[in-house]
Coordinates of C-alpha atoms and ligand atoms in Angstrom, one line a residue:
M1 CA 15.4 -5.2 21.3
S2 CA 13.4 -8.8 22.7
E3 CA 15.5 -11.9 23.2
T4 CA 12.3 -14.1 22.3
S5 CA 9.1 -12.8 22.5
T6 CA 6.2 -13.6 24.7
T7 CA 2.4 -12.9 23.5
T8 CA 0.2 -13.8 26.9
R9 CA -1.2 -10.3 27.2
S10 CA -1.9 -10.0 23.1
A11 CA -3.3 -13.6 23.8
E12 CA -5.8 -12.5 26.4
L13 CA -6.8 -8.7 25.0
Y14 CA -7.3 -10.6 21.7
E15 CA -10.1 -13.1 24.0
L16 CA -12.0 -10.0 25.5
A17 CA -11.5 -8.1 22.5
A18 CA -13.5 -10.6 20.2
H19 CA -16.7 -9.8 23.0
H20 CA -17.8 -7.2 21.5
L21 CA -15.4 -6.2 18.6
A22 CA -15.7 -8.7 15.3
G23 CA -13.2 -11.3 15.2
G24 CA -11.1 -9.7 17.4
V25 CA -9.9 -7.3 15.2
G26 CA -10.7 -3.9 13.8
S27 CA -9.5 -5.2 10.1
G28 CA -8.4 -8.3 8.3
T29 CA -4.9 -7.7 8.0
R30 CA -4.2 -7.4 11.6
S31 CA -6.0 -11.2 12.0
P32 CA -4.3 -14.1 12.0
R33 CA -6.4 -15.2 8.8
S34 CA -4.0 -12.4 7.5
G35 CA -1.0 -14.7 9.1
W36 CA -0.9 -13.0 12.5
L37 CA -0.2 -16.2 14.4
P38 CA -0.5 -17.4 17.1
V39 CA -2.1 -13.9 18.0
P40 CA -2.3 -10.7 16.6
V41 CA 0.3 -8.3 18.1
F42 CA -1.5 -5.8 20.4
A43 CA 0.2 -2.9 20.3
Q44 CA 1.2 -0.6 22.8
S45 CA 3.0 2.6 21.7
G46 CA 5.7 3.4 19.2
A47 CA 8.2 5.3 19.2
G48 CA 10.7 6.3 16.2
P49 CA 10.9 2.6 14.2
I50 CA 10.3 1.1 17.3
L51 CA 7.1 -0.7 18.3
T52 CA 6.6 -1.9 21.6
D53 CA 3.2 -4.1 22.6
V54 CA 1.3 -5.1 25.4
D55 CA 3.5 -7.3 26.6
G56 CA 6.1 -5.5 26.6
N57 CA 8.1 -6.9 23.4
E58 CA 9.5 -4.2 21.3
Y59 CA 9.9 -4.5 17.5
I60 CA 11.5 -2.9 14.9
D61 CA 8.5 -2.4 13.3
Y62 CA 8.5 -2.3 9.0
V63 CA 5.2 -3.4 9.1
M64 CA 5.4 1.1 10.2
G65 CA 1.3 1.2 9.7
Q66 CA 0.9 -0.4 6.6
G67 CA 2.5 2.8 4.8
P68 CA 1.7 6.0 6.5
L69 CA 4.2 6.4 9.2
I70 CA 6.5 7.1 6.8
L71 CA 8.3 9.4 9.7
G72 CA 7.7 6.6 12.4
H73 CA 6.2 6.5 15.3
R74 CA 5.1 9.6 16.3
P75 CA 7.8 11.9 14.7
P76 CA 7.8 15.1 17.0
A77 CA 6.9 17.9 13.9
V78 CA 3.8 16.3 13.2
T79 CA 2.5 15.6 16.1
D80 CA 3.3 19.0 17.4
A81 CA 1.2 20.3 14.7
V82 CA -1.2 18.0 14.9
V83 CA -2.0 18.8 18.8
D84 CA -1.4 22.7 18.6
V85 CA -4.1 22.9 16.3
L86 CA -6.2 20.4 18.3
R87 CA -5.6 22.5 21.2
E88 CA -5.5 25.9 19.4
R89 CA -8.6 25.3 16.6
G90 CA -10.6 22.1 17.3
S91 CA -10.3 19.1 15.1
L92 CA -13.1 19.5 12.7
F93 CA -15.6 22.4 11.4
S94 CA -16.4 20.6 8.8
L95 CA -16.9 24.2 6.9
A96 CA -13.6 26.3 4.7
H97 CA -10.5 27.2 7.0
D98 CA -6.9 28.4 5.5
L99 CA -5.3 24.7 6.1
E100 CA -6.4 23.4 3.4
A101 CA -5.0 25.7 0.6
Q102 CA -1.5 25.1 2.8
A103 CA -2.0 20.9 2.5
A104 CA -3.5 21.1 -1.5
R105 CA -0.6 22.9 -2.4
A106 CA 1.5 21.0 -0.9
V107 CA -0.2 17.6 -3.3
C108 CA 0.6 19.9 -6.5
E109 CA 3.0 21.1 -5.8
R110 CA 4.8 16.7 -5.3
M111 CA 2.4 15.3 -7.6
P112 CA 3.2 15.8 -11.5
G113 CA -0.1 14.6 -12.2
V114 CA -2.2 16.8 -9.8
D115 CA -3.0 20.5 -10.5
L116 CA -6.4 20.3 -7.7
V117 CA -6.9 18.3 -5.8
R118 CA -9.6 17.2 -3.3
F119 CA -9.2 15.3 0.3
G120 CA -11.1 12.9 2.2
S121 CA -10.4 10.7 5.0
S122 CA -9.1 7.3 3.0
G123 CA -8.0 5.5 0.0
T124 CA -10.4 3.5 -0.4
E125 CA -12.9 6.8 -0.8
C126 CA -10.8 8.8 -2.8
V127 CA -10.5 6.0 -5.7
Q128 CA -14.0 5.4 -5.3
Y129 CA -13.8 9.0 -6.4
A130 CA -11.4 9.6 -8.8
L131 CA -13.1 6.0 -11.1
R132 CA -16.5 8.6 -11.0
F133 CA -14.6 12.1 -12.0
A134 CA -13.1 9.7 -15.1
R135 CA -16.9 8.3 -16.5
A136 CA -17.8 11.4 -15.9
F137 CA -15.2 12.7 -17.4
T138 CA -15.4 10.9 -20.1
G139 CA -19.3 9.8 -20.6
R140 CA -18.0 5.9 -20.2
E141 CA -18.4 3.1 -18.2
L142 CA -15.9 0.6 -18.2
I143 CA -13.2 0.7 -16.7
V144 CA -9.6 -1.5 -17.0
R145 CA -7.9 -3.0 -13.8
V146 CA -5.3 -5.6 -13.2
E147 CA -5.1 -8.7 -11.2
G148 CA -3.5 -8.3 -7.6
H149 CA -4.0 -4.4 -7.8
Y150 CA -5.9 -2.8 -4.1
H151 CA -7.7 -0.5 -5.0
G152 CA -9.7 -0.6 -1.2
W153 CA -12.9 -2.4 -0.5
S154 CA -15.7 -1.4 -2.9
D155 CA -18.0 -2.5 -4.2
T156 CA -17.3 -1.2 -7.5
I157 CA -13.2 -2.2 -7.5
H158 CA -13.0 -4.2 -5.4
W159 CA -12.5 -7.9 -7.7
S160 CA -9.5 -9.5 -9.0
A161 CA -7.7 -8.6 -6.7
H162 CA -6.3 -11.9 -5.3
P163 CA -8.0 -13.9 -7.0
S164 CA -7.7 -18.0 -5.9
R165 CA -5.9 -20.3 -8.8
E166 CA -9.5 -21.9 -9.4
T167 CA -10.7 -19.1 -10.1
W168 CA -8.8 -16.9 -11.9
G169 CA -9.7 -17.7 -15.6
P170 CA -7.4 -18.1 -18.3
P171 CA -4.0 -15.9 -18.3
D172 CA -5.2 -14.2 -21.4
H173 CA -8.2 -13.5 -20.7
P174 CA -9.0 -13.6 -16.7
A175 CA -12.2 -13.2 -15.0
V176 CA -13.5 -10.6 -13.0
T177 CA -13.6 -12.4 -9.7
P178 CA -15.4 -10.6 -6.3
E179 CA -13.5 -10.9 -3.6
S180 CA -16.5 -10.5 -1.2
T181 CA -19.9 -11.6 -0.4
G182 CA -22.5 -9.2 -0.8
M183 CA -21.2 -7.1 -3.0
A184 CA -23.2 -5.7 -5.4
P185 CA -24.0 -8.6 -8.3
G186 CA -23.4 -6.7 -11.5
A187 CA -20.8 -4.0 -10.0
G188 CA -17.7 -6.5 -11.9
D189 CA -19.4 -5.9 -14.8
S190 CA -18.2 -2.3 -15.6
L191 CA -14.2 -4.0 -15.0
I192 CA -12.2 -5.4 -17.5
V193 CA -9.1 -7.2 -15.2
L194 CA -5.7 -7.9 -16.8
R195 CA -2.1 -9.1 -16.2
W196 CA 0.6 -6.6 -14.8
N197 CA 2.8 -6.2 -17.5
D198 CA 1.0 -7.7 -20.2
V199 CA 0.9 -4.7 -23.2
D200 CA -0.8 -7.6 -25.2
G201 CA -3.5 -7.6 -23.1
L202 CA -4.2 -3.9 -22.6
E203 CA -3.9 -3.7 -26.3
A204 CA -6.2 -6.8 -26.7
A205 CA -8.9 -5.1 -25.0
F206 CA -8.9 -1.5 -25.9
A207 CA -9.2 -3.3 -29.5
D208 CA -11.9 -4.6 -28.5
Y209 CA -13.9 -1.8 -25.8
G210 CA -11.8 1.1 -26.5
E211 CA -14.6 3.3 -27.5
R212 CA -16.1 2.1 -23.9
I213 CA -13.6 2.5 -22.0
A214 CA -13.3 5.5 -19.3
A215 CA -9.8 4.9 -17.6
I216 CA -7.1 2.2 -16.5
I217 CA -6.9 2.8 -13.0
T218 CA -3.6 0.8 -11.7
E219 CA -0.8 0.9 -8.7
P220 CA 1.4 1.8 -11.2
I221 CA 4.0 -0.4 -8.6
L222 CA 2.8 -3.3 -7.3
G223 CA 2.8 -2.8 -3.4
N224 CA 0.0 -5.1 -2.6
C225 CA 1.9 -8.1 -4.4
G226 CA 5.0 -7.4 -3.0
A227 CA 6.9 -4.5 -4.6
I228 CA 6.0 -5.2 -8.3
M229 CA 8.3 -2.8 -10.4
P230 CA 6.7 -2.3 -13.7
A231 CA 8.6 -3.3 -16.5
P232 CA 10.7 -1.0 -18.7
G233 CA 8.5 1.2 -21.6
Y234 CA 5.0 -0.8 -19.2
L235 CA 3.5 2.6 -18.2
E236 CA 4.9 4.2 -20.9
R237 CA 2.5 1.6 -23.2
M238 CA -0.2 1.9 -20.6
R239 CA -0.5 5.9 -20.8
S240 CA -0.1 6.6 -24.8
I241 CA -2.6 3.9 -25.2
A242 CA -5.0 5.6 -23.3
S243 CA -4.7 8.4 -25.1
D244 CA -5.1 7.5 -28.0
A245 CA -8.5 6.1 -26.9
G246 CA -9.6 8.6 -25.3
A247 CA -8.9 7.7 -21.9
L248 CA -7.9 9.0 -18.7
L249 CA -5.5 6.5 -16.9
I250 CA -5.5 6.6 -13.1
F251 CA -2.5 6.3 -10.6
D252 CA -3.5 5.2 -7.7
E253 CA -0.4 6.2 -5.1
V254 CA -1.5 5.0 -2.4
L255 CA 0.9 3.6 -1.2
T256 CA 3.7 5.0 -3.0
G257 CA 2.9 8.2 -3.2
F258 CA 5.3 10.5 -0.6
R259 CA 6.9 7.1 0.2
I260 CA 9.3 6.2 -2.5
G261 CA 10.5 9.6 -4.2
S262 CA 8.9 13.1 -4.0
G263 CA 6.7 13.2 -6.6
G264 CA 5.6 8.9 -6.6
V265 CA 5.8 6.4 -9.4
Q266 CA 5.0 9.9 -11.3
G267 CA 7.7 12.1 -10.6
L268 CA 10.2 8.8 -10.9
T269 CA 8.7 7.4 -14.4
G270 CA 7.6 10.9 -16.0
V271 CA 4.4 9.4 -17.2
T272 CA 2.0 11.7 -15.1
P273 CA -1.4 10.1 -15.3
D274 CA -4.7 12.2 -15.5
L275 CA -6.2 11.1 -12.3
T276 CA -3.7 10.5 -9.2
V277 CA -5.2 9.0 -5.8
V278 CA -2.9 9.6 -2.7
A279 CA -3.1 8.7 0.9
K280 CA -0.9 7.2 3.4
A281 CA 2.5 8.8 3.7
L282 CA 0.8 11.5 2.7
G283 CA -0.3 12.8 6.1
A284 CA 2.4 10.3 7.9
G285 CA -0.5 8.8 10.2
Y286 CA -3.0 10.7 9.9
P287 CA -6.5 9.7 8.1
V288 CA -6.4 11.4 5.0
A289 CA -6.8 10.8 1.2
A290 CA -6.9 12.7 -1.7
V291 CA -7.4 12.5 -5.3
G292 CA -6.3 15.1 -8.2
G293 CA -5.7 15.7 -11.6
S294 CA -5.3 18.2 -14.4
E295 CA -7.7 21.2 -14.0
A296 CA -9.9 19.5 -17.2
V297 CA -11.0 17.1 -15.1
M298 CA -11.1 18.2 -11.2
S299 CA -12.9 20.8 -12.9
L300 CA -15.8 18.5 -13.1
P301 CA -16.3 19.1 -8.9
A302 CA -15.0 22.2 -8.6
D303 CA -18.3 23.6 -10.1
G304 CA -20.3 20.6 -9.0
R305 CA -20.8 19.0 -11.9
T306 CA -19.8 15.6 -10.6
M307 CA -20.3 15.5 -6.6
H308 CA -17.6 15.7 -4.0
G309 CA -18.2 15.4 -0.4
G310 CA -17.3 14.6 2.7
T311 CA -18.3 15.5 6.4
Y312 CA -14.7 14.6 7.6
N313 CA -13.0 16.2 4.9
S314 CA -9.4 18.2 4.6
N315 CA -10.6 18.9 8.4
V316 CA -8.0 21.1 10.4
L317 CA -6.1 18.0 12.5
V318 CA -5.1 16.0 8.8
C319 CA -4.2 18.8 6.6
A320 CA -2.4 20.4 9.8
A321 CA -0.5 17.0 9.5
V322 CA 0.2 16.7 5.9
V323 CA 1.8 19.7 5.6
A324 CA 4.1 19.8 8.8
A325 CA 4.7 15.6 6.8
C326 CA 5.8 17.5 4.0
A327 CA 8.4 20.1 5.2
E328 CA 9.8 17.5 6.7
T329 CA 9.6 14.9 3.2
G330 CA 10.2 18.2 0.8
R331 CA 13.9 18.7 2.8
P332 CA 16.5 17.6 0.6
G333 CA 18.3 14.3 0.4
F334 CA 14.6 12.6 2.0
Y335 CA 13.9 10.5 -0.9
E336 CA 17.7 9.5 -1.1
T337 CA 18.7 8.6 2.1
L338 CA 15.8 6.6 3.0
N339 CA 15.9 4.6 -0.2
A340 CA 19.5 3.9 0.1
R341 CA 19.4 3.0 3.7
G342 CA 15.9 0.5 2.7
E343 CA 18.4 -0.8 -0.6
R344 CA 20.8 -1.8 1.9
L345 CA 18.6 -4.1 4.5
A346 CA 17.0 -5.7 1.3
E347 CA 20.6 -5.9 0.0
G348 CA 21.4 -7.6 3.8
L349 CA 18.4 -9.8 3.5
V350 CA 19.0 -11.0 0.5
A351 CA 22.8 -11.8 1.6
A352 CA 21.8 -13.8 4.6
A353 CA 19.5 -16.0 2.7
R354 CA 22.0 -16.9 0.1
A355 CA 24.2 -17.0 3.1
A356 CA 23.0 -19.7 4.0
G357 CA 21.9 -21.5 1.2
L358 CA 18.1 -20.4 0.5
D359 CA 17.2 -18.4 -3.5
A360 CA 16.2 -14.9 -2.3
C361 CA 16.1 -12.1 -4.7
W362 CA 14.0 -8.8 -3.8
S363 CA 12.2 -6.0 -6.1
G364 CA 10.4 -2.6 -5.4
V365 CA 12.2 0.3 -4.1
G366 CA 14.3 0.8 -1.2
A367 CA 10.9 2.6 0.6
M368 CA 8.9 -0.3 0.1
F369 CA 10.4 -4.0 -0.8
Q370 CA 10.1 -7.6 -0.6
L371 CA 12.3 -10.4 -0.6
W372 CA 11.3 -13.3 -2.8
F373 CA 12.8 -17.0 -1.6
S374 CA 13.4 -17.6 -5.6
P375 CA 16.0 -16.6 -7.8
A376 CA 14.3 -13.6 -9.7
P377 CA 10.8 -12.0 -8.8
P378 CA 7.6 -12.0 -10.2
G379 CA 6.5 -10.4 -12.5
D380 CA 2.4 -10.3 -12.2
Y381 CA 0.2 -11.5 -9.8
R382 CA 0.1 -15.0 -10.8
E383 CA 4.1 -15.4 -10.4
A384 CA 4.2 -13.6 -7.1
H385 CA 1.5 -16.6 -6.1
A386 CA 2.9 -19.6 -7.2
I387 CA 6.3 -18.0 -5.9
A388 CA 3.9 -17.8 -2.7
A389 CA 2.7 -20.9 -2.3
R390 CA 6.2 -22.8 -1.8
S391 CA 7.5 -20.2 0.0
P392 CA 9.4 -20.1 3.6
F393 CA 8.5 -16.4 4.2
F394 CA 6.9 -17.4 7.1
A395 CA 8.9 -19.2 8.5
L396 CA 11.0 -15.9 8.3
H397 CA 8.0 -13.6 9.6
A398 CA 7.3 -16.0 12.9
Y399 CA 11.1 -16.1 14.0
L400 CA 11.7 -11.5 13.3
R401 CA 8.8 -11.3 15.1
A402 CA 9.9 -14.3 18.5
H403 CA 13.6 -11.7 18.4
G404 CA 12.6 -8.5 17.5
V405 CA 11.8 -7.5 13.9
L406 CA 8.3 -7.0 12.9
I407 CA 7.2 -7.4 9.4
Q408 CA 3.9 -8.3 7.4
P409 CA 2.9 -12.2 7.8
P410 CA 2.3 -12.2 4.1
Q411 CA 4.6 -13.1 1.6
E412 CA 2.8 -11.0 -0.8
G413 CA 3.6 -8.2 1.2
L414 CA 6.0 -5.4 2.3
F415 CA 8.8 -4.8 4.1
L416 CA 8.2 -1.1 4.7
T417 CA 11.2 1.8 6.2
S418 CA 11.2 4.7 7.7
A419 CA 13.5 7.6 7.8
A420 CA 13.3 7.2 11.6
H421 CA 15.2 3.9 10.7
T422 CA 18.6 4.8 11.4
D423 CA 21.9 2.7 10.5
E424 CA 21.8 0.9 13.1
H425 CA 18.5 -0.2 13.1
I426 CA 19.8 -1.3 9.9
D427 CA 23.1 -3.4 10.8
Q428 CA 20.5 -4.5 14.5
T429 CA 17.6 -6.1 11.8
L430 CA 20.5 -7.8 9.7
A431 CA 22.6 -9.0 12.6
V432 CA 18.7 -11.2 13.9
A433 CA 18.3 -11.7 9.6
A434 CA 21.7 -14.2 9.9
D435 CA 20.1 -16.3 12.4
A436 CA 16.6 -15.6 10.9
M437 CA 17.6 -17.5 8.0
E438 CA 19.1 -21.0 9.5
A439 CA 15.8 -21.2 10.7
V440 CA 14.0 -20.4 7.3
A441 CA 16.8 -22.2 5.5
A442 CA 15.4 -25.6 8.1
A443 CA 12.5 -25.0 7.5
V444 CA 12.1 -25.4 4.0
D445 CA 14.3 -28.6 4.9
R446 CA 11.0 -29.8 6.7
G447 CA 9.3 -29.0 3.7
D448 CA 7.4 -26.1 6.4
V449 CA 6.3 -24.1 3.6
G450 CA 3.6 -22.2 2.1
A451 CA 1.0 -19.7 2.4
R452 CA -0.6 -18.9 6.0
G453 CA -2.8 -16.3 5.0
G454 CA -2.9 -13.7 2.1
L455 CA -3.9 -9.8 2.5
R456 CA -6.7 -9.6 3.7
Ligands
PMP1 N1 -4.8 1.6 -3.3 C1 -4.2 1.0 -3.0 C2 -3.1 0.8 -4.0 C3 -4.0 0.9 -1.5 O1 -3.3 0.3 -0.8 C4 -4.7 0.7 -0.3 C5 -4.5 0.5 1.5 N2 -3.7 -0.9 1.5 C6 -5.6 1.2 -0.5 C7 -5.8 2.3 -1.5 C8 -6.8 1.3 0.3 O2 -6.9 2.5 0.9 P1 -7.5 1.9 2.1 O3 -7.0 1.6 3.3 O4 -7.1 3.6 3.4 O5 -8.7 3.1 2.5

């Protein structure tokens, strides 16, 4: 682990990249705008929980590819399965093959709400299919979505994901706010935006528009705004309100599926959605996503009434990755160990912060959590936004990055752990954190608080 990191080579590569790569990075989340200051980390390689950058700095990595790397970097079982298939069979046929059904079975066996599944290459894409299937199944148009949740970048849903204070509207009637320029102007018209954990808002929306609502879509643990847990009974109420109105419930488990427990949030809570989207940890680092649900709904793509396609869908490489990754994550005790280690890290960070005189708490589960410099975690996006606005979180990120621990810079990000993080890595991280919290306390004393860029 590096003592203090240098960024010389990253800076050079960043400047060079910008000649041809728009903004010098491949995604907004990797840019200085998202808090990667002074320059983005240019990765060289990863092994287990360790990321090495082009300057030779080694980090204990809690970015974990933004979630997919549930087994760490280059897990041998998955790497071998993918390389073997590539050498012996090829990368892509865009024809039927045996590994598709094996990968599909792995998803259906694990996710309680999924009887049948289809694959795609990204979470964004499979969310689109979920919305389409819901509209086709119900013959209705409106979608209820929740402020602060991220469901991908498409025109149909990328509204009110991370709105500004100026645009978000009244708390009992949040505005439908575009998250990008260039989106189809009418695309937000079929959305109703609510606040997370707001049962009254849900009831009011269904009282007003119930017969026109095709679906509620939600991240069942809010991972794109820290890790905000559903209040007791909230998901259950969501389920019953949707069912009573003949609307579908869609769980976007892109982050939580195959990460927080064997059966995602639906397995943890017993609340079964009609449609589920999974991605990220499903493929342990390979670009694969899936949309699945009840037989009744999934008969739509099955018999071709509702279109689902894609050249790269369930190609042999990603299917080999899914089968190999699920064999690993399906081992007895896998999630218990993962979550226990993550929880120990979260508790240790809170203790270190408090020892330095800071208010601190954490939210989420061990595999996916956030640390808050506040007495209590937020209950929704607006509360998270208020905490972030006066949070010294960036000082924590900067100190850790300079001392061999990598976390996402925004307060609304996450600590993401993997099975490759051992107790020793947790101990090493906590040793760095003890000093980091002194630096954070000094930042607070200087008034050096507030966000340095959002999630994207
Ligand atoms: N839904 C959720 C909950 C996500 O976290 C993400 C990605 N962070 C997406 C959808 C979009 O997935 P992708 O980046 O694979 O398009």
